[in-house]
Coordinates of C-alpha atoms and ligand atoms in Angstrom, one line a residue:
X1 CA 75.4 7.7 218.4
X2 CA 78.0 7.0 216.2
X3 CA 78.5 9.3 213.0
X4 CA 80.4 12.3 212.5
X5 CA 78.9 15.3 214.5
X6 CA 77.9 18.6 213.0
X7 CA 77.3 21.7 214.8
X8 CA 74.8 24.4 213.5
X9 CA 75.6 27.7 214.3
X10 CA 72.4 30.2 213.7
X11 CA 69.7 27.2 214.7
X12 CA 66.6 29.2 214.7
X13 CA 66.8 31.5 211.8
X14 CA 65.2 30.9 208.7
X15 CA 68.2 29.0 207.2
X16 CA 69.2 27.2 210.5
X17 CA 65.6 25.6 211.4
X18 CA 65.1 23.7 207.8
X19 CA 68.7 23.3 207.6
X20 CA 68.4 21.5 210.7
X21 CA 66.0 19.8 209.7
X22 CA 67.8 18.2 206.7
X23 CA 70.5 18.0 208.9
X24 CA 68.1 15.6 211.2
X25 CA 67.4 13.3 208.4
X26 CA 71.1 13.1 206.7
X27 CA 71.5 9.2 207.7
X28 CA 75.2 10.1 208.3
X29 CA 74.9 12.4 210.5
X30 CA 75.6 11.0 214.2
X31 CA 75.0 14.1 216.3
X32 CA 73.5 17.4 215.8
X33 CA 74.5 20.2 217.6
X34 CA 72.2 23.1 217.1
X35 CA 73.7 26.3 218.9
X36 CA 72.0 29.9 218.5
X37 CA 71.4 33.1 220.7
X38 CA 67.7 32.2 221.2
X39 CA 65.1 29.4 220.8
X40 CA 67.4 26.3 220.4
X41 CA 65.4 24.5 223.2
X42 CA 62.1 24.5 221.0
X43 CA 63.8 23.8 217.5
X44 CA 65.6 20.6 219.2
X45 CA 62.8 19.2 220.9
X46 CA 60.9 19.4 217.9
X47 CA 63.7 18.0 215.6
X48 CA 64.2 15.5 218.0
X49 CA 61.0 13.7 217.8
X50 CA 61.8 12.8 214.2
X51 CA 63.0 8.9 214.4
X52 CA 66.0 9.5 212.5
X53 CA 69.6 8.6 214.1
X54 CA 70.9 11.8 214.6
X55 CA 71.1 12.4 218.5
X56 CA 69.8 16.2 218.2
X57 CA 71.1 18.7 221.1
X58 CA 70.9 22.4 222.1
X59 CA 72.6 25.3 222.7
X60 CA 72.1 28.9 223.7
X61 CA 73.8 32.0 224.0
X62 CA 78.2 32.4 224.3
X63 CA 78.1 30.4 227.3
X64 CA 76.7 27.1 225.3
X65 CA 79.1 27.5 222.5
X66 CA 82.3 25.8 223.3
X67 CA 80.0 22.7 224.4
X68 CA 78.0 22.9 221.2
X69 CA 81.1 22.9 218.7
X70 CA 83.0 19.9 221.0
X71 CA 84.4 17.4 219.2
X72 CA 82.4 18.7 215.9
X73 CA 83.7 17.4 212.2
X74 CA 81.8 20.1 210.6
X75 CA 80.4 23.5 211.7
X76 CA 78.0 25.0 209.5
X77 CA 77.3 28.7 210.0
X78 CA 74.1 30.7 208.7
X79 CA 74.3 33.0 211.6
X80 CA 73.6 36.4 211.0
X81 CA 71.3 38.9 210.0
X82 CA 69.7 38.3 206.3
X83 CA 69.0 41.0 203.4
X84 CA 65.9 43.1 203.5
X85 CA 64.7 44.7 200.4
X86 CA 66.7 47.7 199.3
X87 CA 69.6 46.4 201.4
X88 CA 72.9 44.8 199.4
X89 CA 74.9 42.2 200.5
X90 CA 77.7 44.8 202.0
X91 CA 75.2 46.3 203.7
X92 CA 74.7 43.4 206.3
X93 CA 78.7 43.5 206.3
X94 CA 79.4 44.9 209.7
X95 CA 76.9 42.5 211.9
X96 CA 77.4 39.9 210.1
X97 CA 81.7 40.2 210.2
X98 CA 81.2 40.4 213.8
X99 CA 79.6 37.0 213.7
X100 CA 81.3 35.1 211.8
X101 CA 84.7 36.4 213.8
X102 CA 83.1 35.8 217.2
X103 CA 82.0 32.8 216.2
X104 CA 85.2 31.6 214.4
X105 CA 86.9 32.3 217.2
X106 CA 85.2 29.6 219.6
X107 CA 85.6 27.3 216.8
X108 CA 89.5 28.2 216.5
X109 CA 89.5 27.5 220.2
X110 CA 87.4 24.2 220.7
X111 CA 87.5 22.1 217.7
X112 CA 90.3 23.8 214.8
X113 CA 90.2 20.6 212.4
X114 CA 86.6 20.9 212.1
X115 CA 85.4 21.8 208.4
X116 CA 83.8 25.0 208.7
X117 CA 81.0 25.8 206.1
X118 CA 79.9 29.9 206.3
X119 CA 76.8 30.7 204.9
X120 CA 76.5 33.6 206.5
X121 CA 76.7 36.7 204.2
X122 CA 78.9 38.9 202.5
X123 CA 80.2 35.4 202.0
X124 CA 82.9 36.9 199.7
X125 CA 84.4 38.6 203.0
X126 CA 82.8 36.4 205.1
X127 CA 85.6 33.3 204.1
X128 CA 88.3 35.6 204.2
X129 CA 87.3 37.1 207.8
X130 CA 87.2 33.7 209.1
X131 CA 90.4 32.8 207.5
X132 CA 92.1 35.5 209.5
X133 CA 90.5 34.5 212.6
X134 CA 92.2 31.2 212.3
X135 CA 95.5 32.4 211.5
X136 CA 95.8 34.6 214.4
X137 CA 95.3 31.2 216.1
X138 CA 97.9 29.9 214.5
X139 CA 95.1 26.9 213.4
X140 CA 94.7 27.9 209.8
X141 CA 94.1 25.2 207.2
X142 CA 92.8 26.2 203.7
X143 CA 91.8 23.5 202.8
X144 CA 89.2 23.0 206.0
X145 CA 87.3 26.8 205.5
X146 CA 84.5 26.8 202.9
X147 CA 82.5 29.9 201.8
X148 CA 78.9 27.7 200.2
X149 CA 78.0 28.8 197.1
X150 CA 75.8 26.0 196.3
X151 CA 73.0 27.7 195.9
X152 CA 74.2 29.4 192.8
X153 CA 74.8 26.3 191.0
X154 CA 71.1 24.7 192.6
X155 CA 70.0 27.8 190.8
X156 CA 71.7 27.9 187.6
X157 CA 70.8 23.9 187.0
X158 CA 67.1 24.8 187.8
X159 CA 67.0 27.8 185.7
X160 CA 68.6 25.7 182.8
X161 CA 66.9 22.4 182.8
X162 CA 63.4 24.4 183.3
X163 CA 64.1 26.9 179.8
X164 CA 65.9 24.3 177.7
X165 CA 63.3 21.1 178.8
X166 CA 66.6 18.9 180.6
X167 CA 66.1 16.3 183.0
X168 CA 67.1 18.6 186.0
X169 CA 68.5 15.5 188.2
X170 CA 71.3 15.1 185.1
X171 CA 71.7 19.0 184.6
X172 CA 75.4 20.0 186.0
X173 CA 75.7 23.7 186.0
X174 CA 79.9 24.9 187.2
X175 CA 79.4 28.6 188.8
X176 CA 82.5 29.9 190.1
X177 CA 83.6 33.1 191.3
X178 CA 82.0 34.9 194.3
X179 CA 78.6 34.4 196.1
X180 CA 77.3 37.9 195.6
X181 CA 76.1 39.8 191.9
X182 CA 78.9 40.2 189.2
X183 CA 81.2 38.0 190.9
X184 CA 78.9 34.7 190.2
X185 CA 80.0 33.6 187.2
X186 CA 77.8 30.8 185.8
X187 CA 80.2 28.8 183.2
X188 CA 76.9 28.2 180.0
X189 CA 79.8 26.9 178.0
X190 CA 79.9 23.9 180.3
X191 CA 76.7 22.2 180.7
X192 CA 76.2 18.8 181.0
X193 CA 75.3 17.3 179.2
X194 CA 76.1 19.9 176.8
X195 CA 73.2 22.2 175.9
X196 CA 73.2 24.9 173.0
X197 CA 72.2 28.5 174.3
X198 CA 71.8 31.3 171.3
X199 CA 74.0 34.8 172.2
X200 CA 70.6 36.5 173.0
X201 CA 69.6 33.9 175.7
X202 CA 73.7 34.0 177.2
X203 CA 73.3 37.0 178.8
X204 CA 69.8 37.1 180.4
X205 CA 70.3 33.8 181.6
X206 CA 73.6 34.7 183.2
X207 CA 72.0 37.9 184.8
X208 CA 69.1 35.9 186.2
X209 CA 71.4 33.5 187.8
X210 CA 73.6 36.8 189.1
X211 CA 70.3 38.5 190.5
X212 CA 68.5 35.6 191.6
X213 CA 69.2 35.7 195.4
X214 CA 67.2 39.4 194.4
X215 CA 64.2 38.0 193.3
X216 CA 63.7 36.2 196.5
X217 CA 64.1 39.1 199.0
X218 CA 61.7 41.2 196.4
X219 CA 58.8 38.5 196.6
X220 CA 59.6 38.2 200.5
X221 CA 58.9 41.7 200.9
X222 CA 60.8 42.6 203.7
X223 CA 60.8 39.0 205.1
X224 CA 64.2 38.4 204.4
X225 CA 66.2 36.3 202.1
X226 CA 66.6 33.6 200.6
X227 CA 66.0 30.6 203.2
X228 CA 64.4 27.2 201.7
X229 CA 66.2 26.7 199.0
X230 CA 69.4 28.1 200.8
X231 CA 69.4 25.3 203.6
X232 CA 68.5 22.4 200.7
X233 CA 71.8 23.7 199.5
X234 CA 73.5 23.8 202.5
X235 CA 72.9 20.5 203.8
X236 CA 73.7 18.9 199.8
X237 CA 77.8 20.9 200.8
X238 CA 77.8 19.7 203.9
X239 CA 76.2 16.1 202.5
X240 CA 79.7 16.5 200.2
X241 CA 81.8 17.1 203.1
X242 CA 80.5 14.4 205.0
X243 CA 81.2 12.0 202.1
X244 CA 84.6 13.3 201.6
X245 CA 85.5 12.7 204.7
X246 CA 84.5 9.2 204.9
X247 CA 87.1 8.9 201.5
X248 CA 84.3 9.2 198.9
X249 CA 85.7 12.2 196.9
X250 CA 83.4 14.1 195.9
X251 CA 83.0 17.3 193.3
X252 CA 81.4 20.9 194.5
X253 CA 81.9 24.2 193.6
X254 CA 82.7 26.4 197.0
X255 CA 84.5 29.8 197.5
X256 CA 87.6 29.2 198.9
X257 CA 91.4 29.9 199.1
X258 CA 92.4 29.1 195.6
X259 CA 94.9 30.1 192.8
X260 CA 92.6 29.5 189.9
X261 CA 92.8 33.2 189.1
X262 CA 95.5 35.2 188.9
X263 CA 95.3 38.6 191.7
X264 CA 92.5 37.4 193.6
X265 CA 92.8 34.9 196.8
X266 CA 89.7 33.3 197.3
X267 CA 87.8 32.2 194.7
X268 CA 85.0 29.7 193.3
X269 CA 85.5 26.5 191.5
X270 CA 85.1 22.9 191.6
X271 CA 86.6 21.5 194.0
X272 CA 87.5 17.7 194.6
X273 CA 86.7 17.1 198.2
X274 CA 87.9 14.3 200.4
X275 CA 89.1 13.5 204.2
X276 CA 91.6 16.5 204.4
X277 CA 89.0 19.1 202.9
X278 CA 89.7 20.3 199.3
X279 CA 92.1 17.8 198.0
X280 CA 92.1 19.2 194.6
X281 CA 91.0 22.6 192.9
X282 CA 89.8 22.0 189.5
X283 CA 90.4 25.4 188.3
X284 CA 87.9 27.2 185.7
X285 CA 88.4 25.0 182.6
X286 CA 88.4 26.4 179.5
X287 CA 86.1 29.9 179.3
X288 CA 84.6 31.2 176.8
X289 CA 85.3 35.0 175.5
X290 CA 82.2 36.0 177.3
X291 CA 83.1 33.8 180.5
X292 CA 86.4 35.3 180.5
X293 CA 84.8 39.0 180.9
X294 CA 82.9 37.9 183.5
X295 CA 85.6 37.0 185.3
X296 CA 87.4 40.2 185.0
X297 CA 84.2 42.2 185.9
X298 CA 84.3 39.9 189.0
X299 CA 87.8 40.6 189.7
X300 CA 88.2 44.3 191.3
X301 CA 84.6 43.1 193.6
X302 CA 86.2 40.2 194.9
X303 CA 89.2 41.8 195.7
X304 CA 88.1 45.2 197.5
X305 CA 85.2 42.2 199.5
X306 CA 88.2 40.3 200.3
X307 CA 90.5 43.3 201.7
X308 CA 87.6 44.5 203.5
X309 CA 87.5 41.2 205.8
X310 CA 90.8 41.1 206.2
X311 CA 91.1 44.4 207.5
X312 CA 88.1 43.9 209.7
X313 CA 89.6 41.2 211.8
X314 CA 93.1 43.3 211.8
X315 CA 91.8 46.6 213.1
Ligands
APR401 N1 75.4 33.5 217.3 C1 74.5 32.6 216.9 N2 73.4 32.9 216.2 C2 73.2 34.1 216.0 C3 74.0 35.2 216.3 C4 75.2 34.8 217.0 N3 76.1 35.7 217.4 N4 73.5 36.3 215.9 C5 72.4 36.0 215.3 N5 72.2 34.7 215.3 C6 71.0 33.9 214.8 C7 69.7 34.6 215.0 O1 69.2 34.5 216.4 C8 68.8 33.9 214.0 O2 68.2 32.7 214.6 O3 71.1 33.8 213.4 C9 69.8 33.5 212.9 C10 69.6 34.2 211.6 O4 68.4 33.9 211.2 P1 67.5 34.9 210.3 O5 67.5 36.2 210.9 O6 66.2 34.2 210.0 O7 68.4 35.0 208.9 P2 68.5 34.0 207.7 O8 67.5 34.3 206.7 O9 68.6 32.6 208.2 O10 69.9 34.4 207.1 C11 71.1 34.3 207.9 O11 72.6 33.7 206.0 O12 72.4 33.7 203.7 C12 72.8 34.3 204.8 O13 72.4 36.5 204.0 C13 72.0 35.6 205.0 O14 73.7 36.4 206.4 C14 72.4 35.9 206.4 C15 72.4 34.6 207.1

């Protein structure tokens, strides 16, 4: 099978099993390594009765792991426990830090220039927790740790193409920032192509996109979160990383160690991605007044998430 290999960590949640499945069907994608606590067996024999290239395998429980990320060029993590009604994202933060170090560890160990993609929420503290994992291993890159925010900007170019009547496939929607409430910062002002938005429809429009991951766990009732639309995001990042690292640069927004704004260390923008990871931060471009609030509401979130996965992994 030849083809870069991914490894999916979190296979038979509600995020890993149709991420997998898009996974299965990427034609680039040589081999699929899907890697949970419980019920890999089923979701690979299933996946791999699809006649698509990628050679699909599994793996369960600690034990399995270091097999399951060998030789990986991308691990993509939506491991975790997801948001039930009433619950914010902090509220998952303690299981779900565990995780991501535990599972950031093995990664550090077995395959450190893999691309790591963390799904896997508070994703604001999440990156950084991860981060720190890999510096303690003395394996840190920057440029190879990705928190995925691409749901935010699948939403934002839905919710915009649907209320102003745009072709949706056209609609380009920059959201930078974090991945959780205030700190998504959809950029209105930079549409393409360019759509007009009167002051009354800015703000809604901005809180919808803020609130949206909300609306899902609300109509879920207690199902969980977001899940179907989160793993059609997913696999489009990893899609990108998959194309960068073949040498066709590619542009995505994703939360990650960045300069773009002043006092906090991780943060959203587009990205230009290519073989080495990011290759390029775009930065914000130019924000509007009301962009440029939005930023510094985001500001003291981000950094108190941030600080909070650092000093998780240091205690
Ligand atoms: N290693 C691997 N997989 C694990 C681990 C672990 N240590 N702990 C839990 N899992 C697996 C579970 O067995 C389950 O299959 O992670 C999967 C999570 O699936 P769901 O509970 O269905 O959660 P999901 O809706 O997919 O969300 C997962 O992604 O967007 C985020 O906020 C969301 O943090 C949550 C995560």
């Amino acid at each position: 099978h030849s083809g870069p290999k991914v490894a999916l960590l979190g296979a038979n949640g509600g995020i890993g099993q149709p991420l997998g499945l898009l996974l299965k069907i990427n034609p680039n994608i040589g081999r699929l390594a899907l890697y949970d606590i419980v019920g890999t067996p089923g979701v690979a024999a299933d996946l791999s009765h699809i006649d698509s290239p990628a050679e699909v395998k599994a793996f369960t429980g600690p034990q399995e792991l270091q097999k399951a990320l060998e030789g990986a060029d991308v691990v993509v993590i939506p491991a975790g426990v997801p948001r039930k009604p009433g619950m914010t994202r902090d509220d998952l933060f303690n299981t779900n830090a565990g995780i991501v170090r535990d599972l950031c560890e093995a990664v550090a160990k077995t395959c450190p220039k893999a691309f790591v993609a963390i799904i896997t929420n508070p994703v604001n503290s999440t990156v950084p927790i991860a981060s720190e994992v890999f510096k303690k291993h003395n394996v840190y890159d920057p440029k190879r740790i990705f928190g995925v925010t691409t749901l935010d900007v699948v939403r934002a170019q839905a919710f915009v193409s649907t209320m102003k009547g745009t072709d949706v496939s056209k609609t380009t929607v920059p959201v930078i920032g974090g991945h959780a409430g205030v700190t998504i910062i959809p950029l209105l002002s930079q549409v393409k192509p360019s759509v007009k938005f009167s002051d009354s429809e800015v703000k809604p429009l901005t809180e919808r996109i803020q609130d949206a991951g909300t609306e899902v766990v609300q109509a879920k009732a207690g199902a969980g979160s977001a899940t179907l639309s989160m793993a059609f995001a997913g696999e489009r990042f990893v899609n990108a990383l998959l194309k960068g690292l073949k040498g066709e640069k590619q542009v995505q927004c994703a939360y990650v160690k960045s300069d773009a704004v002043q006092g906090v260390e991780y943060f959203s923008t587009p990205i230009e991605l290519g073989p080495n990871g990011v290759e390029k931060i775009l930065g914000t471009g130019t924000l509007n007044a009301f962009e440029k609030q939005l930023v510094q509401s985001a500001i003291p979130e981000l950094k108190s998430s941030i600080e909070k996965g650092v000093k998780f992994v240091k205690k």
